[in-house]
Coordinates of C-alpha atoms and ligand atoms in Angstrom, one line a residue:
Chain A
M1 CA 105.6 61.1 99.5
K2 CA 103.1 63.5 101.0
I3 CA 103.5 66.2 103.6
P4 CA 100.4 68.1 104.5
V5 CA 102.1 71.5 104.8
L6 CA 105.2 72.6 103.0
V7 CA 107.1 75.9 103.4
I8 CA 109.5 76.9 100.7
G9 CA 112.4 78.9 102.1
G10 CA 114.1 78.7 105.5
G11 CA 114.7 82.4 105.9
L12 CA 113.1 84.1 109.0
S13 CA 109.6 84.3 107.5
G14 CA 109.6 80.7 106.6
I15 CA 110.9 79.6 110.0
A16 CA 108.4 81.7 111.8
A17 CA 105.6 80.5 109.6
A18 CA 106.6 76.8 110.1
I19 CA 106.8 77.2 113.9
R20 CA 103.4 78.7 113.9
I21 CA 102.0 75.7 111.9
A22 CA 103.9 73.1 113.9
R23 CA 102.3 74.4 117.1
F24 CA 99.0 73.0 115.9
A25 CA 99.9 70.5 113.2
P26 CA 103.4 69.0 113.4
D27 CA 103.3 67.6 109.8
V28 CA 105.1 70.6 108.3
Q29 CA 108.3 70.7 106.5
I30 CA 110.7 73.6 105.5
L31 CA 112.4 73.1 102.2
E32 CA 115.6 75.2 102.0
Q33 CA 118.0 75.2 99.1
H34 CA 121.1 75.9 101.2
S35 CA 122.8 73.8 103.8
R36 CA 122.1 76.5 106.4
L37 CA 118.9 78.3 107.4
G38 CA 118.5 82.1 107.7
G39 CA 118.4 83.3 104.1
L40 CA 119.3 87.0 104.1
N41 CA 119.9 86.8 107.8
S42 CA 122.5 84.1 108.1
Y43 CA 126.2 83.8 108.8
F44 CA 129.5 82.6 107.4
Y45 CA 132.9 81.7 108.8
R46 CA 136.2 83.2 107.8
N47 CA 139.4 82.7 109.8
Q48 CA 137.5 80.8 112.5
T49 CA 135.3 83.9 113.1
L50 CA 131.6 84.0 112.6
F51 CA 130.3 86.9 110.5
E52 CA 126.6 87.7 110.4
T53 CA 125.2 88.5 107.0
G54 CA 122.1 90.5 107.5
L55 CA 122.1 92.1 110.9
H56 CA 122.7 95.7 111.8
A57 CA 120.0 96.0 114.4
I58 CA 116.6 94.5 115.0
T59 CA 113.8 97.0 115.0
N60 CA 110.7 97.0 117.1
Y61 CA 112.3 96.9 120.6
A62 CA 109.7 96.6 123.3
E63 CA 109.7 96.2 127.1
A64 CA 108.3 92.9 128.5
G65 CA 105.1 94.4 129.8
D66 CA 103.9 95.9 126.5
K67 CA 101.7 93.1 125.3
K68 CA 100.5 94.8 122.2
A69 CA 104.0 95.5 120.9
P70 CA 104.8 93.6 117.7
L71 CA 107.9 92.0 119.3
N72 CA 105.9 90.6 122.2
R73 CA 103.0 89.5 120.0
L74 CA 105.5 87.7 117.8
L75 CA 107.1 85.9 120.7
R76 CA 103.7 84.9 122.1
Q77 CA 102.6 83.6 118.7
L78 CA 105.7 81.5 118.4
K79 CA 105.6 80.4 122.1
L80 CA 109.1 81.7 122.6
R81 CA 109.8 83.0 126.1
R82 CA 111.4 86.4 126.3
R83 CA 114.0 85.1 128.8
E84 CA 115.4 82.8 126.1
I85 CA 116.8 85.9 124.3
S86 CA 118.9 88.6 125.9
F87 CA 118.1 92.0 124.5
C88 CA 120.9 94.5 124.0
Q89 CA 119.5 97.9 123.2
Q90 CA 121.1 100.4 120.8
L91 CA 123.2 103.1 122.5
E92 CA 122.4 106.1 120.2
S93 CA 122.0 106.4 116.5
R94 CA 121.7 109.4 114.2
V95 CA 120.7 110.7 110.8
E96 CA 123.6 112.8 109.6
F97 CA 123.2 115.0 106.5
Y98 CA 126.8 116.3 106.3
G99 CA 126.9 120.0 105.9
H100 CA 123.3 120.4 106.8
E101 CA 121.9 118.9 110.0
T102 CA 122.1 116.0 112.5
L103 CA 119.2 114.2 114.2
R104 CA 120.1 111.9 117.1
F105 CA 117.7 109.2 118.2
S106 CA 117.6 106.3 120.6
N107 CA 115.1 103.9 122.1
Q108 CA 113.8 106.9 124.1
F109 CA 111.6 108.7 121.7
E110 CA 112.1 112.0 123.7
L111 CA 115.6 112.3 122.1
L112 CA 114.3 112.5 118.6
D113 CA 111.5 114.7 119.7
S114 CA 113.8 117.2 121.4
E115 CA 116.2 117.1 118.4
V116 CA 113.4 118.1 116.0
H117 CA 112.2 120.7 118.5
S118 CA 115.6 122.4 118.7
K119 CA 116.8 122.0 115.1
F120 CA 113.5 122.4 113.2
P121 CA 111.5 124.7 115.6
Q122 CA 109.1 125.8 112.9
A123 CA 108.3 122.2 111.9
Y124 CA 107.9 121.0 115.5
G125 CA 104.1 121.6 115.8
P126 CA 103.5 119.7 112.6
F127 CA 105.9 117.0 113.7
R128 CA 103.8 116.5 116.8
Q129 CA 100.8 116.2 114.5
L130 CA 102.6 113.5 112.6
I131 CA 103.1 111.6 115.8
A132 CA 99.5 111.8 116.6
F133 CA 98.6 110.7 113.1
I134 CA 100.9 107.7 113.4
D135 CA 99.4 106.8 116.7
E136 CA 95.9 106.7 115.3
F137 CA 96.6 105.3 111.8
D138 CA 96.0 101.6 111.0
P139 CA 98.8 100.7 108.6
F140 CA 97.4 97.2 108.2
A141 CA 94.1 98.2 106.7
P142 CA 94.1 97.4 103.0
A143 CA 94.7 100.7 101.1
P144 CA 96.1 101.8 97.7
F145 CA 99.6 103.3 97.5
R146 CA 99.7 106.7 99.0
S147 CA 102.9 108.7 98.8
A148 CA 104.5 109.2 102.2
K149 CA 106.8 111.9 100.8
T150 CA 103.9 114.0 99.6
Y151 CA 102.1 113.6 102.9
L152 CA 105.2 114.6 104.9
S153 CA 106.1 117.5 102.6
E154 CA 102.7 119.0 102.9
L155 CA 102.5 118.5 106.6
L156 CA 106.0 119.4 107.7
G157 CA 106.8 122.0 105.0
N158 CA 110.5 121.3 105.3
R159 CA 112.3 119.2 102.7
L160 CA 115.4 118.6 104.8
L161 CA 113.4 117.3 107.7
V162 CA 111.3 115.1 105.4
D163 CA 114.4 113.6 103.8
M164 CA 116.2 113.1 107.1
L165 CA 113.2 111.3 108.7
L166 CA 112.8 109.1 105.6
C167 CA 116.5 108.2 105.2
P168 CA 116.7 105.4 107.9
L169 CA 113.2 104.2 107.2
M170 CA 114.1 103.8 103.5
F171 CA 117.4 102.1 104.1
Y172 CA 115.8 99.7 106.6
G173 CA 112.7 98.9 104.7
S174 CA 111.8 100.3 101.3
S175 CA 111.8 98.5 98.0
Y176 CA 110.5 101.7 96.4
E177 CA 112.6 104.4 94.9
N178 CA 112.6 107.9 96.5
D179 CA 109.3 107.4 98.2
M180 CA 107.4 105.0 100.5
D181 CA 103.9 103.9 100.8
L182 CA 102.3 105.8 103.7
S183 CA 101.4 102.5 105.5
Q184 CA 104.9 101.2 105.2
F185 CA 106.2 104.5 106.4
A186 CA 104.0 104.4 109.5
I187 CA 105.1 100.8 110.2
M188 CA 108.8 101.7 109.9
F189 CA 108.4 105.0 111.8
R190 CA 107.0 103.0 114.7
A191 CA 109.5 100.2 114.4
I192 CA 112.6 102.5 114.3
Y193 CA 111.8 105.8 116.0
I194 CA 109.1 105.0 118.4
E195 CA 110.0 101.5 119.5
G196 CA 113.7 101.4 118.6
M197 CA 116.5 99.0 117.9
F198 CA 118.3 96.2 119.7
R199 CA 120.2 93.0 119.0
P200 CA 120.4 89.7 120.8
K201 CA 123.5 89.2 123.0
G202 CA 124.3 86.1 121.1
S203 CA 124.9 85.8 117.3
I204 CA 122.3 85.4 114.7
K205 CA 123.5 81.7 114.7
D206 CA 122.4 81.4 118.3
F207 CA 119.0 83.0 117.4
L208 CA 118.5 80.6 114.4
D209 CA 119.5 77.6 116.6
L210 CA 117.0 78.6 119.2
L211 CA 114.2 78.9 116.6
T212 CA 115.2 75.6 114.9
S213 CA 115.3 73.6 118.1
H214 CA 112.0 75.1 119.2
Y215 CA 110.5 74.1 115.9
K216 CA 111.9 70.6 116.0
L217 CA 110.6 70.1 119.5
M218 CA 107.1 70.9 118.3
G219 CA 107.5 68.2 115.7
G220 CA 108.3 70.2 112.6
S221 CA 111.0 69.0 110.1
I222 CA 113.5 70.7 107.9
R223 CA 115.2 69.7 104.7
T224 CA 118.2 71.7 103.7
K225 CA 120.1 71.5 100.4
C226 CA 116.7 71.0 98.8
Q227 CA 115.8 73.4 96.0
V228 CA 112.3 73.5 94.7
K229 CA 112.4 73.5 91.0
K230 CA 108.7 73.4 90.2
I231 CA 105.4 73.9 91.9
L232 CA 102.9 71.3 90.6
H233 CA 99.4 72.5 90.2
C234 CA 96.1 71.8 88.5
K235 CA 93.1 74.0 88.0
G236 CA 94.2 76.7 90.5
Q237 CA 95.1 74.1 93.1
V238 CA 98.7 73.2 94.1
T239 CA 99.3 69.5 94.4
G240 CA 103.0 69.4 95.4
V241 CA 106.5 70.4 94.5
E242 CA 109.3 69.0 92.4
L243 CA 112.8 69.3 93.7
N244 CA 116.0 69.8 91.8
S245 CA 116.8 66.1 92.3
G246 CA 113.6 65.2 90.5
E247 CA 111.9 64.0 93.6
T248 CA 108.3 65.1 94.1
I249 CA 106.5 65.8 97.4
E250 CA 102.7 66.1 97.5
C251 CA 101.1 68.6 99.9
D252 CA 97.7 70.1 100.8
H253 CA 99.0 73.6 101.6
L254 CA 102.0 75.4 100.3
L255 CA 103.6 78.6 101.6
S256 CA 106.3 80.3 99.6
T257 CA 108.7 82.8 101.1
I258 CA 111.0 83.2 98.2
G259 CA 109.3 86.3 96.6
S260 CA 106.3 86.7 94.3
D261 CA 107.9 86.7 90.9
E262 CA 110.3 84.0 92.1
T263 CA 107.3 81.9 93.1
M264 CA 105.4 82.5 89.9
A265 CA 108.5 81.4 88.0
L266 CA 108.2 78.0 89.6
L267 CA 104.6 77.6 88.5
E268 CA 104.9 75.9 85.2
D269 CA 102.3 76.6 82.5
A270 CA 100.7 79.2 84.8
P271 CA 98.9 81.9 82.9
A272 CA 101.5 84.6 82.2
K273 CA 101.4 87.4 84.6
S274 CA 102.6 90.8 83.7
M275 CA 105.7 91.6 85.7
K276 CA 104.6 94.7 87.5
G277 CA 107.2 96.9 89.2
D278 CA 110.4 95.7 87.9
T279 CA 112.7 98.2 89.5
R280 CA 114.7 96.4 92.1
L281 CA 117.0 98.1 94.6
G282 CA 120.3 96.5 95.1
F283 CA 122.7 97.0 98.0
I284 CA 126.3 96.6 98.6
E285 CA 127.8 96.1 102.1
T286 CA 131.4 95.9 103.3
I287 CA 132.2 94.3 106.7
Y288 CA 135.5 95.4 108.2
E289 CA 137.0 93.4 111.0
L290 CA 139.5 95.6 113.0
K291 CA 142.2 95.1 115.5
R292 CA 141.3 96.7 118.8
D293 CA 143.2 100.0 119.0
E294 CA 142.8 102.2 122.1
A295 CA 144.2 105.1 120.1
D296 CA 141.6 105.0 117.3
S297 CA 138.9 107.7 117.5
L298 CA 136.0 105.5 116.2
P299 CA 132.8 106.2 118.1
T300 CA 132.0 104.0 121.1
D301 CA 128.7 105.6 121.9
T302 CA 127.1 105.4 118.5
T303 CA 125.3 102.4 117.1
I304 CA 124.2 103.4 113.6
I305 CA 124.7 106.5 111.4
F306 CA 122.4 107.0 108.5
Y307 CA 124.2 109.6 106.3
N308 CA 123.8 111.7 103.3
K309 CA 126.5 113.8 101.7
G310 CA 124.7 114.8 98.5
E311 CA 122.9 118.1 98.0
N312 CA 119.6 116.1 98.0
F313 CA 118.9 112.7 99.5
N314 CA 118.5 110.2 96.6
Y315 CA 117.2 106.7 97.4
S316 CA 117.2 105.1 94.0
S317 CA 119.1 102.6 91.9
P318 CA 122.4 104.4 91.0
D319 CA 123.8 104.7 87.5
D320 CA 127.2 103.8 88.7
Y321 CA 128.3 100.6 90.6
I322 CA 127.4 102.1 93.9
D323 CA 126.1 105.4 95.3
N324 CA 128.2 106.3 98.4
K325 CA 126.7 109.7 98.7
S326 CA 124.4 108.2 101.2
G327 CA 124.3 105.0 103.2
V328 CA 124.4 103.3 106.6
I329 CA 127.4 103.0 108.9
C330 CA 126.9 100.4 111.6
F331 CA 129.0 99.7 114.6
P332 CA 127.8 96.2 115.6
G333 CA 129.7 96.2 118.9
N334 CA 128.0 99.3 120.2
F335 CA 125.0 98.0 121.9
S336 CA 124.2 98.2 125.6
G337 CA 125.3 95.1 127.5
L338 CA 127.0 93.5 124.7
P339 CA 130.2 91.7 125.9
A340 CA 133.3 93.2 124.4
K341 CA 134.9 91.2 121.6
E342 CA 138.5 90.8 120.8
K343 CA 138.0 92.5 117.4
K344 CA 135.9 95.4 116.4
E345 CA 133.5 95.6 113.4
I346 CA 132.3 98.3 111.1
R347 CA 129.8 97.9 108.3
F348 CA 129.1 100.2 105.4
T349 CA 126.0 99.8 103.3
H350 CA 125.1 101.7 100.1
L351 CA 122.7 101.4 97.2
A352 CA 124.2 99.5 94.3
N353 CA 123.5 98.9 90.6
Y354 CA 122.7 95.2 90.0
S355 CA 123.2 95.2 86.2
K356 CA 126.7 96.7 86.4
W357 CA 127.8 94.2 89.0
K358 CA 126.2 91.3 87.2
K359 CA 128.0 92.2 84.0
L360 CA 131.3 92.4 85.8
A361 CA 130.8 89.1 87.6
S362 CA 131.6 87.2 84.5
D363 CA 135.2 88.4 85.0
P364 CA 135.9 87.2 88.6
E365 CA 139.2 89.1 88.8
A366 CA 137.7 92.4 87.7
Y367 CA 134.7 91.8 89.9
L368 CA 136.9 91.3 93.0
A369 CA 139.1 94.3 92.1
K370 CA 136.0 96.4 91.8
K371 CA 134.8 95.3 95.2
F372 CA 138.1 96.4 96.8
A373 CA 138.1 99.6 94.9
T374 CA 134.6 100.6 95.9
S375 CA 135.2 99.7 99.5
K376 CA 138.4 101.8 99.5
E377 CA 136.5 104.8 98.0
S378 CA 133.8 104.6 100.7
R379 CA 136.5 104.4 103.4
H380 CA 138.2 107.5 102.1
L381 CA 134.9 109.3 102.0
L382 CA 133.8 108.3 105.5
E383 CA 137.0 108.1 107.5
P384 CA 137.2 111.9 107.9
F385 CA 133.8 111.7 109.6
I386 CA 134.1 108.7 111.8
G387 CA 137.8 108.3 112.4
R388 CA 140.7 106.5 110.7
F389 CA 140.7 102.7 110.8
N390 CA 142.4 101.7 107.6
H391 CA 145.6 100.6 109.3
N392 CA 143.7 98.3 111.7
I393 CA 141.8 96.2 109.2
V394 CA 142.4 92.5 109.6
F395 CA 139.7 91.3 107.3
E396 CA 137.2 92.8 104.9
N397 CA 134.3 91.2 103.0
T398 CA 132.0 92.9 100.5
F399 CA 128.8 91.5 99.1
T400 CA 127.1 93.0 96.1
P401 CA 123.6 92.4 94.7
V402 CA 125.1 89.5 92.7
T403 CA 126.1 87.8 96.0
I404 CA 122.6 88.2 97.4
E405 CA 121.1 86.8 94.1
R406 CA 123.4 83.9 94.2
Y407 CA 122.8 83.1 97.8
T408 CA 119.1 83.7 98.2
S409 CA 117.8 83.6 94.6
K410 CA 116.2 86.9 95.1
R411 CA 115.6 88.6 91.7
K412 CA 118.4 91.0 91.0
G413 CA 119.6 90.5 94.5
A414 CA 117.0 93.0 95.8
I415 CA 116.9 92.6 99.6
Y416 CA 113.5 94.2 99.9
G417 CA 112.1 92.5 96.9
N418 CA 109.4 93.7 94.5
P419 CA 108.2 97.3 95.1
V420 CA 104.6 96.0 94.5
K421 CA 103.6 94.1 97.7
I422 CA 100.9 91.4 97.9
K423 CA 99.6 92.2 101.4
D424 CA 97.1 89.4 101.6
G425 CA 99.6 86.8 100.4
N426 CA 97.2 85.6 97.7
I427 CA 98.6 85.1 94.2
G428 CA 95.6 83.4 92.8
Y429 CA 95.8 79.8 94.0
K430 CA 93.5 78.1 96.5
N431 CA 96.2 76.6 98.7
L432 CA 99.3 78.5 97.8
F433 CA 100.2 81.7 99.6
I434 CA 103.2 83.9 99.8
A435 CA 104.8 85.4 103.0
G436 CA 108.0 87.3 103.7
T437 CA 109.6 90.0 101.7
D438 CA 107.0 90.4 99.0
Q439 CA 104.1 90.2 101.3
G440 CA 105.2 93.5 102.6
F441 CA 106.5 93.3 106.1
L442 CA 110.3 93.9 105.9
G443 CA 113.2 93.3 108.2
I444 CA 113.7 90.6 110.8
I445 CA 110.7 91.2 113.0
G446 CA 108.6 92.2 109.9
S447 CA 109.4 89.1 107.9
M448 CA 108.7 86.9 110.9
L449 CA 105.3 88.6 111.6
S450 CA 104.6 88.2 107.9
G451 CA 105.0 84.4 108.1
V452 CA 102.9 84.2 111.2
S453 CA 100.0 86.4 110.0
I454 CA 99.7 84.7 106.6
V455 CA 99.6 81.3 108.3
N456 CA 96.9 82.6 110.7
Q457 CA 94.9 84.0 107.9
H458 CA 95.1 81.3 105.3
I459 CA 96.5 78.0 106.6
L460 CA 95.5 77.4 110.3
P461 CA 91.7 78.0 109.7
K462 CA 91.8 75.3 107.0
L463 CA 93.9 72.6 108.8
Chain B
M1 CA 82.9 68.3 131.3
T2 CA 81.4 70.4 134.1
N3 CA 81.1 74.1 133.8
D4 CA 84.0 74.5 136.2
E5 CA 86.1 72.2 134.2
I6 CA 85.4 74.1 131.0
K7 CA 86.3 77.3 132.8
D8 CA 89.6 75.8 133.8
L9 CA 90.2 74.5 130.3
V10 CA 89.8 78.0 128.8
L11 CA 92.0 79.6 131.5
D12 CA 94.6 76.9 131.0
I13 CA 94.6 77.7 127.3
I14 CA 95.0 81.4 127.9
E15 CA 97.8 80.8 130.4
G16 CA 99.6 78.8 127.7
I17 CA 99.3 81.8 125.4
D18 CA 100.4 84.3 127.9
D19 CA 102.0 83.0 131.0
E20 CA 101.7 86.4 132.7
A21 CA 98.0 86.6 132.2
D22 CA 96.4 87.9 135.4
F23 CA 93.2 86.1 136.3
A24 CA 92.7 87.5 139.8
S25 CA 90.5 90.3 138.8
L26 CA 88.9 88.6 135.8
D27 CA 85.1 89.4 135.4
P28 CA 83.5 86.3 133.8
D29 CA 80.9 88.5 132.1
Q30 CA 83.3 91.0 130.5
P31 CA 85.2 90.4 127.3
L32 CA 88.4 88.4 127.8
R33 CA 90.3 90.2 125.1
E34 CA 90.1 93.6 126.7
Q35 CA 90.7 92.4 130.3
L36 CA 93.7 90.3 129.4
D37 CA 95.1 92.4 126.6
L38 CA 94.7 89.7 124.0
D39 CA 94.6 90.6 120.3
S40 CA 93.0 88.7 117.4
M41 CA 96.1 86.7 116.9
D42 CA 96.0 85.4 120.4
F43 CA 92.3 84.8 120.1
L44 CA 92.9 82.5 117.2
D45 CA 95.1 80.4 119.5
I46 CA 92.1 79.7 121.8
V47 CA 90.2 78.3 118.8
M48 CA 93.2 76.3 117.6
E49 CA 93.9 74.9 121.0
L50 CA 90.3 73.7 121.4
R51 CA 90.6 72.0 118.1
K52 CA 94.0 70.4 119.0
R53 CA 92.9 69.2 122.4
H54 CA 89.3 68.3 121.8
Q55 CA 88.9 68.1 118.0
L56 CA 86.4 70.9 118.1
Q57 CA 85.8 72.7 114.8
I58 CA 84.6 76.1 115.6
P59 CA 83.4 78.1 112.6
E60 CA 84.4 81.7 112.3
Q61 CA 80.9 83.0 112.7
D62 CA 80.8 81.4 116.1
Y63 CA 83.9 83.2 117.4
P64 CA 81.8 85.9 119.2
N65 CA 80.5 83.1 121.4
L66 CA 83.9 82.9 123.0
A67 CA 84.0 86.5 124.0
T68 CA 83.6 86.2 127.8
L69 CA 84.5 83.4 130.2
N70 CA 80.8 82.7 130.9
S71 CA 79.8 82.8 127.2
C72 CA 82.6 80.3 126.5
V73 CA 81.0 77.9 129.1
T74 CA 77.6 78.3 127.6
Y75 CA 78.9 77.7 124.1
L76 CA 81.3 74.9 124.8
A77 CA 79.1 73.0 127.4
P78 CA 77.0 71.1 124.8
L79 CA 80.1 70.4 122.7
L80 CA 82.1 69.0 125.5
K81 CA 79.4 67.2 127.5
D82 CA 80.7 63.7 126.7
V83 CA 84.3 64.6 127.4
Ligands
FAD501 C1 123.1 93.2 104.5 C2 121.7 93.1 105.1 C3 121.5 93.8 106.3 C4 120.2 93.7 106.9 N1 120.1 94.3 108.1 C5 118.9 94.2 108.7 C6 118.8 94.7 110.0 O1 119.7 95.3 110.5 N2 117.6 94.6 110.6 C7 116.5 94.0 110.1 O2 115.5 93.9 110.7 N3 116.6 93.4 108.8 C8 117.8 93.5 108.2 N4 117.9 92.9 106.9 C9 116.7 92.4 106.3 C10 116.3 91.0 106.7 O3 117.4 90.2 106.8 C11 115.3 90.5 105.8 O4 114.2 91.4 105.6 C12 114.7 89.1 106.2 O5 115.6 88.3 106.7 C13 113.9 88.5 105.1 O6 113.5 87.2 105.4 P1 112.6 86.4 104.4 O7 112.4 85.1 105.0 O8 111.5 87.2 103.9 O9 113.5 86.2 103.0 P2 114.9 85.4 102.8 O10 115.8 85.5 104.0 O11 115.4 85.7 101.5 O12 114.4 83.8 102.8 C14 114.1 83.1 101.6 C15 114.8 81.7 101.7 O13 114.3 81.0 100.6 C16 115.4 80.2 100.1 N5 115.0 79.8 98.7 C17 114.9 80.7 97.6 N6 114.5 80.0 96.5 C18 114.4 78.7 96.9 C19 114.0 77.5 96.2 N7 113.6 77.5 94.9 N8 113.9 76.3 96.9 C20 114.2 76.3 98.3 N9 114.6 77.4 98.9 C21 114.7 78.6 98.3 C22 116.6 81.1 100.2 O14 117.8 80.4 100.2 C23 116.3 81.8 101.5 O15 116.8 81.1 102.6 C24 119.2 93.0 106.3 C25 119.4 92.3 105.1 C26 120.7 92.3 104.5 C27 120.9 91.5 103.3

């Protein structure tokens, strides 16, 4: 069998890439190993309730009229109409360094601006310089790694402010320990602080269904439960793929969204590449489902809290199972215009150590017990700050880096992939390119834009 | 295709890219991109649509010929004369 264009991976970058191809050449097929699309951003059912796996908030909020905004560009490129999605904006979020300082922010940049002005008056002038710099800077121009931390420290001269500004940007988009590339920093600063966050009114399932039906209407096809075992190639040119079942499919163009090392591992007999950048950041997340309780004191006006309780903010792979000195607390129900649900939800996210969890996973009972123990510890640590909810928990679910690895085949379960990004998607083959996490644009909007831009650069001009 | 038909074709394609595009004040001798707030990604769609609808292969070095509405007509007229 032959299909002109194949896309490995039905996560958001693969779906966006495939829609983009199908617009002009309907002979495109997505190959996804699971029975369901979405990858990191998917859903599961427990007790007849749908739980989203990878959604706190979507970054890059933009109003309809702002044609140059990444969100609107993406919708145009995919030929999706804005009115097909209802946008619920965040209420208010904050960076909370307990015992030090708080910075509130929302989709109105003025809030963060006034917070910096009143809490870090001496750094406010330089902060305005930073905004001007970000306004001018082209983060998409190819450039070697430049330390955002060094740049910020020199400019702002205030370590606490630097760490506080970096904290949300790292948690929502850095595969790099304790620093970020300046370009990635600028992209994330715009995405989170200047543009802001939202979520669709419906669930991620509704969003995936919308994308899928749109794609199928254009003529594209999808094969689920279809794992690619090998990429077949000859003299720097890909000829097709071999599936787990032994079946082969020939193709003219192949786009892989499963990660750079993960893709290289499927290229049999390929010249060995040195594994650059092998530190991978793992995460652990617990989702709590709660009974509604009018007496609880949980915030109703806060969407996300990015916190740090340590003396310094440390964004690196922890020595222990998890590092709950810092993390993200998300209240998924607290978005403007979101219909009230029967139950409430809270999510805690922290950095986690892949190797420790991996070792423990061979003993399922101990693994499960450890998940409960760590979730309990985080709860004890954070309840004094957000309010008690222990007594209202009806369901809790924790995923570790091992869960992510098992589910998406991401090396070491690292959500943000390899710290070394391949911005042009080129891994040395004429008709094989990578998009998604390891291309460098992260998050939901980022991964979708990644799929679109790699297709625009390398596939559409050759069709 | 007549020149007017080519103009309509280009505008129809642009409308497909951005259904809110405002053609009322469009100056046919000024760059489309600035006037309609199109970026390079949108611009690629014009090229791809011409290929899809009329099997035109427009090489990258010729893209500048599609800058304004009138330059589109000049460039496309010989290519679409038999359509
Ligand atoms: C807990 C969590 C919270 C998050 N919160 C947010 C958030 O609030 N906002 C935000 O913007 N982003 C968030 N993200 C990040 C966002 O989900 C990802 O950046 C994005 O979905 C990545 O998409 P992708 O297509 O690049 O990768 P993936 O989603 O990993 O897609 C890759 C796909 O390839 C498939 N695959 C792998 N190997 C093979 C193979 N050999 N053959 C066939 N198929 C294969 C996988 O099953 C997967 O479906 C979160 C992620 C997680 C895990």
